[in-house]
Amino acid sequence: MLLRHCEKLLKGVAFNPLCSIQSVGLKYFAPPINYDHVEPAERPKLRMFEKVPQYPPNLRPPKMQKKLRFMRGPELVHNTLLHKQYGIIATGGGRLRWGHLEMLRLTIGRKMDTNRMFAIWRVQAPWQPVTKKGQGQRMGGGKGSIDHYVTPVKAGRVILEVGGKCEYAEVKGFLENVAAKLPFKAMAVSQEMLDQMKAEEERREEENINPFTMKYVIQNNLSGCHKWVSPVDYKWFGKYH
Amino acid sequence: MSARLLQIQCCFVQSVRNYGKLNKHLLFKDGKRYEGVIYYPRRPDQEDPPITPSKLLRVQRIKPMKGNTHWEKKILIDLKLDTNMNDFAIVKNIPENCERLWKVKHLVKIVPITFPYGEPTENDIDHTFLKENGECIVTKEIKIDDGRVEATRKFVDDTRKLDSETLVKDSRLKWLNPF
């Protein structure tokens, strides 16, 4: 822009010696964003997870039940961003396989600028065993053998964080891209978005003038709803199915 | 390593095998007790408008007996509301009854009974009537109203009044030959 103006000015001087009006106005360039508060991480890229957890040699890998409660309900602990910058949160419950974690690691490692940015995991390596019976097998004969391991994730859980000297617009593209590929509903967020979402939820709760909220109806057994509501509704009143 | 093992073991320790309805009274902490009825208000600072409670309630069943839980059916049977939907029960507005009615509030219509002409006494039993909207009508004196008798007689004996036979005949002729 500036160059073009200079060119015009030079041209004016060169071809029309009478013209001496300046065509360049006063400009304001905003100061660059201050990233002094950003602490650099030890390693910029995500580390690789083990596909199978390592057990001591005398311990047989234990099999486990499905344990749906590990992915049902809201996440109460890992639901905030440690670096207060950007990340991916799960908006529904589900299970991450090793392949999903690899997809996240490789794509983010490839797309981000490692000189300025970093990424950290907020989930564990796959630890919950999932058993399967072989194809074409008749039923019976005990529980199948362990097929793979998964990481159960609840709604609201932060899966990974991206930070460093970067803006949300820089990371949004690839974070949304990988979030869409996860086996549950997930979204790319920044700290401002999380604060906004929380404030919006509180506002909606406060300004709701409907007397018959799900909580009120279920707690007071209105319309005999105790006959058909699920045990999950008793706890979270229609959310987190 | 050991931490992870410990975590996995903790998971086993925490496990709950049953999956079913949770005990409401243990789960919901924000209830208010009103003599046997536990009410969970919409907001903690909610205040209902003041009312003057009626002495009696008219209770009528509006839902089928079939498909209800045994405790709900027992309450309805005790109130003798289990046979006919048109039956109604009159119950005292006392804490014991309110507790029972609160449990079947989705199966019955409860109307407070009012006495616009005063409460009936023992002598008024023959001329007391309970309306569907809860008004208990007591006719204190039974006597013939002379004004109404006179008005009826005047209407019947009116010579200028057309009798129905004439009206029908006239209407039919007008229909057959309108112009």
GROMACS .gro file of C-alpha atoms in nm:
model
  420
    1MET     CA    1   0.000   0.000   0.000
    2LEU     CA    2   0.270   0.237   0.108
    3LEU     CA    3   0.484   0.138  -0.191
    4ARG     CA    4   0.203   0.208  -0.432
    5HIS     CA    5   0.152   0.553  -0.286
    6CYS     CA    6   0.521   0.631  -0.316
    7GLU     CA    7   0.515   0.515  -0.676
    8LYS     CA    8   0.222   0.745  -0.751
    9LEU     CA    9   0.400   1.034  -0.586
   10LEU     CA   10   0.719   0.972  -0.782
   11LYS     CA   11   0.519   0.944  -1.103
   12GLY     CA   12   0.347   1.272  -1.027
   13VAL     CA   13   0.680   1.439  -0.967
   14ALA     CA   14   0.832   1.288  -1.281
   15PHE     CA   15   0.555   1.364  -1.530
   16ASN     CA   16   0.382   1.663  -1.382
   17PRO     CA   17   0.624   1.904  -1.217
   18LEU     CA   18   0.335   2.138  -1.124
   19CYS     CA   19   0.161   1.877  -0.906
   20SER     CA   20   0.299   1.880  -0.552
   21ILE     CA   21  -0.003   1.763  -0.351
   22GLN     CA   22   0.075   1.470  -0.120
   23SER     CA   23  -0.147   1.172  -0.176
   24VAL     CA   24  -0.027   0.988   0.137
   25GLY     CA   25  -0.236   1.040   0.451
   26LEU     CA   26  -0.168   0.984   0.816
   27LYS     CA   27  -0.159   0.615   0.902
   28TYR     CA   28  -0.207   0.435   1.231
   29PHE     CA   29  -0.053   0.094   1.271
   30ALA     CA   30  -0.162  -0.089   1.586
   31PRO     CA   31   0.123  -0.206   1.808
   32PRO     CA   32   0.199  -0.577   1.776
   33ILE     CA   33   0.035  -0.808   2.026
   34ASN     CA   34   0.239  -0.851   2.340
   35TYR     CA   35   0.324  -1.216   2.406
   36ASP     CA   36   0.547  -1.160   2.710
   37HIS     CA   37   0.314  -1.354   2.938
   38VAL     CA   38   0.337  -1.666   2.719
   39GLU     CA   39   0.564  -1.926   2.871
   40PRO     CA   40   0.739  -2.149   2.622
   41ALA     CA   41   0.692  -2.523   2.661
   42GLU     CA   42   0.984  -2.765   2.689
   43ARG     CA   43   0.901  -2.944   2.366
   44PRO     CA   44   0.687  -2.784   2.100
   45LYS     CA   45   0.533  -3.097   1.955
   46LEU     CA   46   0.296  -3.352   2.104
   47ARG     CA   47   0.463  -3.664   2.234
   48MET     CA   48   0.379  -4.004   2.097
   49PHE     CA   49   0.164  -4.228   2.313
   50GLU     CA   50   0.216  -4.598   2.371
   51LYS     CA   51  -0.037  -4.808   2.188
   52VAL     CA   52  -0.053  -5.061   2.473
   53PRO     CA   53   0.015  -4.976   2.840
   54GLN     CA   54   0.323  -5.142   2.986
   55TYR     CA   55   0.249  -5.380   3.272
   56PRO     CA   56   0.510  -5.550   3.489
   57PRO     CA   57   0.603  -5.892   3.351
   58ASN     CA   58   0.435  -6.087   3.633
   59LEU     CA   59   0.099  -5.913   3.580
   60ARG     CA   60  -0.148  -6.035   3.322
   61PRO     CA   61  -0.319  -5.739   3.147
   62PRO     CA   62  -0.657  -5.714   3.319
   63LYS     CA   63  -0.980  -5.716   3.115
   64MET     CA   64  -1.245  -5.463   3.198
   65GLN     CA   65  -1.618  -5.410   3.160
   66LYS     CA   66  -1.752  -5.141   2.932
   67LYS     CA   67  -1.780  -4.884   3.215
   68LEU     CA   68  -2.000  -4.633   3.037
   69ARG     CA   69  -1.979  -4.397   3.333
   70PHE     CA   70  -1.624  -4.306   3.230
   71MET     CA   71  -1.763  -4.124   2.926
   72ARG     CA   72  -2.103  -4.020   3.058
   73GLY     CA   73  -2.171  -3.690   3.231
   74PRO     CA   74  -1.977  -3.366   3.255
   75GLU     CA   75  -1.601  -3.343   3.301
   76LEU     CA   76  -1.543  -3.170   3.632
   77VAL     CA   77  -1.163  -3.162   3.655
   78HIS     CA   78  -0.992  -3.119   3.317
   79ASN     CA   79  -1.231  -2.860   3.176
   80THR     CA   80  -1.011  -2.548   3.177
   81LEU     CA   81  -0.717  -2.447   2.962
   82LEU     CA   82  -0.392  -2.447   3.162
   83HIS     CA   83  -0.215  -2.201   2.931
   84LYS     CA   84  -0.529  -1.987   2.884
   85GLN     CA   85  -0.485  -1.992   2.507
   86TYR     CA   86  -0.634  -2.238   2.260
   87GLY     CA   87  -0.731  -2.602   2.251
   88ILE     CA   88  -0.981  -2.870   2.157
   89ILE     CA   89  -1.262  -2.963   2.397
   90ALA     CA   90  -1.500  -3.255   2.371
   91THR     CA   91  -1.866  -3.148   2.367
   92GLY     CA   92  -1.988  -3.505   2.401
   93GLY     CA   93  -1.862  -3.822   2.562
   94GLY     CA   94  -1.668  -4.091   2.378
   95ARG     CA   95  -1.353  -4.295   2.351
   96LEU     CA   96  -1.023  -4.207   2.186
   97ARG     CA   97  -0.828  -4.483   2.021
   98TRP     CA   98  -0.456  -4.474   1.961
   99GLY     CA   99  -0.524  -4.394   1.595
  100HIS     CA  100  -0.716  -4.080   1.684
  101LEU     CA  101  -0.435  -3.960   1.907
  102GLU     CA  102  -0.185  -4.024   1.628
  103MET     CA  103  -0.401  -3.833   1.383
  104LEU     CA  104  -0.407  -3.536   1.621
  105ARG     CA  105  -0.032  -3.555   1.686
  106LEU     CA  106   0.077  -3.584   1.324
  107THR     CA  107  -0.161  -3.324   1.181
  108ILE     CA  108  -0.094  -3.063   1.446
  109GLY     CA  109   0.281  -3.129   1.433
  110ARG     CA  110   0.273  -3.074   1.059
  111LYS     CA  111   0.049  -2.767   1.051
  112MET     CA  112   0.181  -2.558   1.338
  113ASP     CA  113   0.489  -2.337   1.338
  114THR     CA  114   0.715  -2.504   1.593
  115ASN     CA  115   0.935  -2.194   1.629
  116ARG     CA  116   0.652  -1.994   1.781
  117MET     CA  117   0.388  -2.241   1.895
  118PHE     CA  118   0.367  -2.550   2.109
  119ALA     CA  119   0.107  -2.818   2.179
  120ILE     CA  120   0.051  -3.033   2.488
  121TRP     CA  121  -0.169  -3.331   2.561
  122ARG     CA  122  -0.443  -3.310   2.820
  123VAL     CA  123  -0.550  -3.674   2.795
  124GLN     CA  124  -0.379  -3.991   2.907
  125ALA     CA  125  -0.241  -4.260   2.685
  126PRO     CA  126  -0.501  -4.532   2.605
  127TRP     CA  127  -0.548  -4.731   2.925
  128GLN     CA  128  -0.893  -4.892   2.921
  129PRO     CA  129  -0.886  -5.237   2.760
  130VAL     CA  130  -1.156  -5.326   2.508
  131THR     CA  131  -1.208  -5.695   2.435
  132LYS     CA  132  -1.327  -5.855   2.114
  133LYS     CA  133  -1.405  -6.201   1.994
  134GLY     CA  134  -1.262  -6.312   1.662
  135GLN     CA  135  -1.467  -6.303   1.343
  136GLY     CA  136  -1.702  -6.595   1.280
  137GLN     CA  137  -1.677  -6.722   1.636
  138ARG     CA  138  -1.976  -6.878   1.811
  139MET     CA  139  -2.095  -6.713   2.126
  140GLY     CA  140  -1.980  -6.847   2.462
  141GLY     CA  141  -1.645  -6.966   2.581
  142GLY     CA  142  -1.575  -6.676   2.808
  143LYS     CA  143  -1.472  -6.319   2.753
  144GLY     CA  144  -1.271  -6.242   2.443
  145SER     CA  145  -0.913  -6.128   2.440
  146ILE     CA  146  -0.805  -5.766   2.461
  147ASP     CA  147  -0.827  -5.608   2.116
  148HIS     CA  148  -0.716  -5.253   2.182
  149TYR     CA  149  -0.696  -4.983   2.447
  150VAL     CA  150  -0.893  -4.659   2.461
  151THR     CA  151  -0.902  -4.332   2.654
  152PRO     CA  152  -1.255  -4.250   2.770
  153VAL     CA  153  -1.346  -3.881   2.751
  154LYS     CA  154  -1.639  -3.697   2.908
  155ALA     CA  155  -1.820  -3.391   2.772
  156GLY     CA  156  -1.625  -3.072   2.837
  157ARG     CA  157  -1.287  -3.240   2.863
  158VAL     CA  158  -0.987  -3.056   2.717
  159ILE     CA  159  -0.812  -3.298   2.483
  160LEU     CA  160  -0.511  -3.091   2.389
  161GLU     CA  161  -0.386  -2.736   2.415
  162VAL     CA  162  -0.203  -2.522   2.164
  163GLY     CA  163  -0.022  -2.208   2.271
  164GLY     CA  164   0.275  -1.983   2.205
  165LYS     CA  165   0.315  -1.658   2.020
  166CYS     CA  166   0.017  -1.697   1.794
  167GLU     CA  167  -0.339  -1.578   1.750
  168TYR     CA  168  -0.653  -1.790   1.748
  169ALA     CA  169  -0.704  -1.727   1.377
  170GLU     CA  170  -0.372  -1.898   1.305
  171VAL     CA  171  -0.460  -2.222   1.485
  172LYS     CA  172  -0.836  -2.227   1.427
  173GLY     CA  173  -0.814  -2.384   1.083
  174PHE     CA  174  -0.628  -2.699   1.168
  175LEU     CA  175  -0.779  -2.739   1.516
  176GLU     CA  176  -1.131  -2.739   1.371
  177ASN     CA  177  -1.017  -2.973   1.100
  178VAL     CA  178  -0.893  -3.236   1.343
  179ALA     CA  179  -1.177  -3.179   1.592
  180ALA     CA  180  -1.424  -3.280   1.322
  181LYS     CA  181  -1.243  -3.611   1.276
  182LEU     CA  182  -1.272  -3.723   1.638
  183PRO     CA  183  -1.519  -4.001   1.727
  184PHE     CA  184  -1.733  -3.766   1.941
  185LYS     CA  185  -1.852  -3.406   1.906
  186ALA     CA  186  -1.558  -3.175   1.967
  187MET     CA  187  -1.473  -2.813   1.899
  188ALA     CA  188  -1.172  -2.584   1.878
  189VAL     CA  189  -1.184  -2.314   2.146
  190SER     CA  190  -0.989  -2.020   2.279
  191GLN     CA  191  -0.996  -1.897   2.637
  192GLU     CA  192  -1.223  -1.605   2.541
  193MET     CA  193  -1.469  -1.845   2.379
  194LEU     CA  194  -1.476  -2.063   2.690
  195ASP     CA  195  -1.542  -1.759   2.912
  196GLN     CA  196  -1.814  -1.641   2.677
  197MET     CA  197  -1.979  -1.983   2.670
  198LYS     CA  198  -1.979  -1.999   3.048
  199ALA     CA  199  -2.122  -1.649   3.082
  200GLU     CA  200  -2.388  -1.720   2.821
  201GLU     CA  201  -2.493  -2.037   3.000
  202GLU     CA  202  -2.523  -1.851   3.330
  203ARG     CA  203  -2.722  -1.573   3.165
  204ARG     CA  204  -2.963  -1.818   3.007
  205GLU     CA  205  -3.008  -1.990   3.341
  206GLU     CA  206  -3.072  -1.662   3.517
  207GLU     CA  207  -3.306  -1.507   3.261
  208ASN     CA  208  -3.511  -1.821   3.207
  209ILE     CA  209  -3.865  -1.734   3.308
  210ASN     CA  210  -4.009  -2.074   3.222
  211PRO     CA  211  -4.126  -2.215   3.554
  212PHE     CA  212  -4.110  -2.575   3.429
  213THR     CA  213  -3.746  -2.647   3.382
  214MET     CA  214  -3.632  -3.005   3.342
  215LYS     CA  215  -3.483  -2.999   3.690
  216TYR     CA  216  -3.805  -2.874   3.850
  217VAL     CA  217  -4.017  -3.128   3.665
  218ILE     CA  218  -3.797  -3.427   3.745
  219GLN     CA  219  -3.736  -3.334   4.108
  220ASN     CA  220  -4.107  -3.288   4.183
  221ASN     CA  221  -4.226  -3.584   3.970
  222LEU     CA  222  -4.461  -3.366   3.768
  223SER     CA  223  -4.686  -3.560   3.528
  224GLY     CA  224  -4.557  -3.881   3.684
  225CYS     CA  225  -4.234  -3.845   3.491
  226HIS     CA  226  -4.052  -4.075   3.733
  227LYS     CA  227  -4.216  -4.361   3.548
  228TRP     CA  228  -4.019  -4.296   3.230
  229VAL     CA  229  -3.711  -4.081   3.303
  230SER     CA  230  -3.380  -4.264   3.302
  231PRO     CA  231  -3.144  -4.284   3.600
  232VAL     CA  232  -2.913  -4.053   3.408
  233ASP     CA  233  -3.184  -3.785   3.399
  234TYR     CA  234  -3.203  -3.798   3.777
  235LYS     CA  235  -2.844  -3.681   3.788
  236TRP     CA  236  -2.812  -3.434   3.501
  237PHE     CA  237  -3.176  -3.348   3.418
  238GLY     CA  238  -3.187  -3.420   3.049
  239LYS     CA  239  -2.828  -3.334   2.962
  240TYR     CA  240  -2.546  -3.579   2.890
  241HIS     CA  241  -2.735  -3.878   2.757
  242MET     CA  242   0.423  -4.635   3.615
  243SER     CA  243   0.315  -4.715   3.968
  244ALA     CA  244   0.091  -4.409   3.967
  245ARG     CA  245  -0.089  -4.534   3.660
  246LEU     CA  246  -0.132  -4.880   3.811
  247LEU     CA  247  -0.269  -4.721   4.124
  248GLN     CA  248  -0.512  -4.519   3.918
  249ILE     CA  249  -0.637  -4.830   3.739
  250GLN     CA  250  -0.678  -5.007   4.072
  251CYS     CA  251  -0.869  -4.706   4.204
  252CYS     CA  252  -1.104  -4.740   3.911
  253PHE     CA  253  -1.179  -5.096   4.017
  254VAL     CA  254  -1.238  -4.991   4.375
  255GLN     CA  255  -1.485  -4.718   4.275
  256SER     CA  256  -1.692  -4.945   4.054
  257VAL     CA  257  -2.067  -4.957   4.111
  258ARG     CA  258  -2.233  -5.261   3.965
  259ASN     CA  259  -2.598  -5.163   3.976
  260TYR     CA  260  -2.761  -4.928   3.727
  261GLY     CA  261  -3.098  -4.798   3.831
  262LYS     CA  262  -3.302  -4.525   3.985
  263LEU     CA  263  -3.109  -4.335   4.248
  264ASN     CA  264  -3.260  -4.250   4.583
  265LYS     CA  265  -3.416  -3.911   4.529
  266HIS     CA  266  -3.390  -3.802   4.890
  267LEU     CA  267  -3.019  -3.877   4.900
  268LEU     CA  268  -2.951  -3.720   4.561
  269PHE     CA  269  -3.146  -3.393   4.576
  270LYS     CA  270  -3.036  -3.174   4.863
  271ASP     CA  271  -3.238  -2.859   4.793
  272GLY     CA  272  -3.581  -2.982   4.903
  273LYS     CA  273  -3.807  -2.806   5.150
  274ARG     CA  274  -4.014  -3.021   5.385
  275TYR     CA  275  -4.373  -2.925   5.453
  276GLU     CA  276  -4.499  -3.192   5.698
  277GLY     CA  277  -4.442  -3.502   5.491
  278VAL     CA  278  -4.434  -3.333   5.150
  279ILE     CA  279  -4.088  -3.256   5.017
  280TYR     CA  280  -4.110  -2.976   4.763
  281TYR     CA  281  -3.818  -2.881   4.538
  282PRO     CA  282  -3.867  -2.513   4.447
  283ARG     CA  283  -3.778  -2.376   4.104
  284ARG     CA  284  -3.540  -2.122   4.260
  285PRO     CA  285  -3.406  -2.129   4.618
  286ASP     CA  286  -3.559  -1.790   4.702
  287GLN     CA  287  -3.898  -1.870   4.551
  288GLU     CA  288  -4.200  -1.750   4.749
  289ASP     CA  289  -4.555  -1.852   4.669
  290PRO     CA  290  -4.837  -1.599   4.698
  291PRO     CA  291  -5.029  -1.627   5.027
  292ILE     CA  292  -5.352  -1.831   5.015
  293THR     CA  293  -5.632  -1.912   5.253
  294PRO     CA  294  -5.651  -2.292   5.248
  295SER     CA  295  -5.991  -2.454   5.223
  296LYS     CA  296  -6.109  -2.702   5.485
  297LEU     CA  297  -6.213  -2.969   5.235
  298LEU     CA  298  -6.094  -3.084   4.895
  299ARG     CA  299  -6.288  -3.243   4.612
  300VAL     CA  300  -6.070  -3.510   4.450
  301GLN     CA  301  -6.154  -3.681   4.122
  302ARG     CA  302  -5.947  -3.927   3.926
  303ILE     CA  303  -5.866  -3.816   3.569
  304LYS     CA  304  -5.625  -4.090   3.458
  305PRO     CA  305  -5.671  -4.466   3.427
  306MET     CA  306  -5.580  -4.692   3.714
  307LYS     CA  307  -5.392  -4.920   3.479
  308GLY     CA  308  -5.018  -4.875   3.447
  309ASN     CA  309  -4.958  -4.699   3.777
  310THR     CA  310  -4.723  -4.806   4.051
  311HIS     CA  311  -4.863  -5.011   4.338
  312TRP     CA  312  -4.829  -4.729   4.589
  313GLU     CA  313  -5.020  -4.490   4.365
  314LYS     CA  314  -5.293  -4.749   4.312
  315LYS     CA  315  -5.315  -4.811   4.684
  316ILE     CA  316  -5.370  -4.443   4.758
  317LEU     CA  317  -5.646  -4.426   4.494
  318ILE     CA  318  -5.811  -4.740   4.630
  319ASP     CA  319  -5.798  -4.597   4.981
  320LEU     CA  320  -5.970  -4.282   4.853
  321LYS     CA  321  -6.227  -4.508   4.677
  322LEU     CA  322  -6.146  -4.353   4.342
  323ASP     CA  323  -6.053  -4.682   4.175
  324THR     CA  324  -6.380  -4.778   4.006
  325ASN     CA  325  -6.554  -4.500   3.816
  326MET     CA  326  -6.393  -4.189   3.670
  327ASN     CA  327  -6.703  -3.986   3.761
  328ASP     CA  328  -6.667  -4.069   4.129
  329PHE     CA  329  -6.517  -3.809   4.351
  330ALA     CA  330  -6.393  -3.807   4.704
  331ILE     CA  331  -6.413  -3.533   4.962
  332VAL     CA  332  -6.106  -3.531   5.182
  333LYS     CA  333  -6.000  -3.319   5.474
  334ASN     CA  334  -5.721  -3.075   5.400
  335ILE     CA  335  -5.482  -3.214   5.661
  336PRO     CA  336  -5.108  -3.292   5.633
  337GLU     CA  337  -5.165  -3.668   5.614
  338ASN     CA  338  -5.399  -3.632   5.318
  339CYS     CA  339  -5.180  -3.373   5.146
  340GLU     CA  340  -4.889  -3.615   5.166
  341ARG     CA  341  -5.097  -3.885   4.997
  342LEU     CA  342  -5.238  -3.652   4.734
  343TRP     CA  343  -4.891  -3.516   4.652
  344LYS     CA  344  -4.791  -3.867   4.545
  345VAL     CA  345  -5.083  -3.902   4.302
  346LYS     CA  346  -5.100  -3.540   4.190
  347HIS     CA  347  -5.061  -3.642   3.824
  348LEU     CA  348  -5.362  -3.877   3.841
  349VAL     CA  349  -5.627  -3.665   4.012
  350LYS     CA  350  -5.800  -3.328   3.987
  351ILE     CA  351  -5.810  -3.151   4.322
  352VAL     CA  352  -6.055  -2.864   4.371
  353PRO     CA  353  -6.087  -2.673   4.699
  354ILE     CA  354  -6.443  -2.668   4.830
  355THR     CA  355  -6.590  -2.325   4.898
  356PHE     CA  356  -6.915  -2.231   5.073
  357PRO     CA  357  -7.059  -1.920   4.905
  358TYR     CA  358  -7.392  -1.957   5.096
  359GLY     CA  359  -7.239  -2.062   5.426
  360GLU     CA  360  -7.145  -2.398   5.562
  361PRO     CA  361  -7.421  -2.662   5.586
  362THR     CA  362  -7.546  -2.789   5.918
  363GLU     CA  363  -7.699  -3.124   6.002
  364ASN     CA  364  -8.045  -3.004   5.898
  365ASP     CA  365  -7.926  -2.890   5.555
  366ILE     CA  366  -7.815  -3.232   5.432
  367ASP     CA  367  -8.124  -3.277   5.215
  368HIS     CA  368  -8.079  -2.953   5.028
  369THR     CA  369  -7.699  -2.927   4.983
  370PHE     CA  370  -7.531  -2.967   4.648
  371LEU     CA  371  -7.162  -2.979   4.553
  372LYS     CA  372  -7.082  -2.837   4.210
  373GLU     CA  373  -6.793  -2.951   3.994
  374ASN     CA  374  -6.603  -2.626   4.048
  375GLY     CA  375  -6.600  -2.689   4.423
  376GLU     CA  376  -6.885  -2.461   4.521
  377CYS     CA  377  -7.100  -2.619   4.790
  378ILE     CA  378  -7.449  -2.474   4.750
  379VAL     CA  379  -7.668  -2.479   5.059
  380THR     CA  380  -8.034  -2.372   5.020
  381LYS     CA  381  -8.119  -2.269   5.372
  382GLU     CA  382  -8.496  -2.225   5.317
  383ILE     CA  383  -8.718  -2.434   5.093
  384LYS     CA  384  -9.020  -2.231   4.986
  385ILE     CA  385  -9.200  -2.148   4.663
  386ASP     CA  386  -9.113  -1.813   4.512
  387ASP     CA  387  -9.443  -1.641   4.432
  388GLY     CA  388  -9.288  -1.410   4.177
  389ARG     CA  389  -9.161  -1.700   3.967
  390VAL     CA  390  -9.497  -1.883   3.984
  391GLU     CA  391  -9.674  -1.569   3.867
  392ALA     CA  392  -9.431  -1.524   3.580
  393THR     CA  393  -9.483  -1.882   3.460
  394ARG     CA  394  -9.858  -1.850   3.473
  395LYS     CA  395  -9.846  -1.524   3.281
  396PHE     CA  396  -9.633  -1.677   3.008
  397VAL     CA  397  -9.848  -1.988   2.966
  398ASP     CA  398 -10.181  -1.806   2.966
  399ASP     CA  399 -10.076  -1.530   2.729
  400THR     CA  400 -10.338  -1.515   2.452
  401ARG     CA  401 -10.111  -1.319   2.219
  402LYS     CA  402  -9.847  -1.589   2.237
  403LEU     CA  403  -9.840  -1.810   1.928
  404ASP     CA  404  -9.862  -2.178   2.007
  405SER     CA  405  -9.607  -2.411   1.856
  406GLU     CA  406  -9.851  -2.575   1.616
  407THR     CA  407  -9.931  -2.243   1.449
  408LEU     CA  408  -9.567  -2.147   1.432
  409VAL     CA  409  -9.471  -2.476   1.261
  410LYS     CA  410  -9.755  -2.448   1.013
  411ASP     CA  411  -9.677  -2.088   0.930
  412SER     CA  412  -9.306  -2.162   0.884
  413ARG     CA  413  -9.379  -2.457   0.656
  414LEU     CA  414  -9.609  -2.256   0.435
  415LYS     CA  415  -9.349  -1.981   0.408
  416TRP     CA  416  -9.091  -2.239   0.310
  417LEU     CA  417  -9.315  -2.393   0.044
  418ASN     CA  418  -9.420  -2.059  -0.103
  419PRO     CA  419  -9.153  -1.807  -0.024
  420PHE     CA  420  -9.256  -1.533  -0.275
   0.00000   0.00000   0.00000
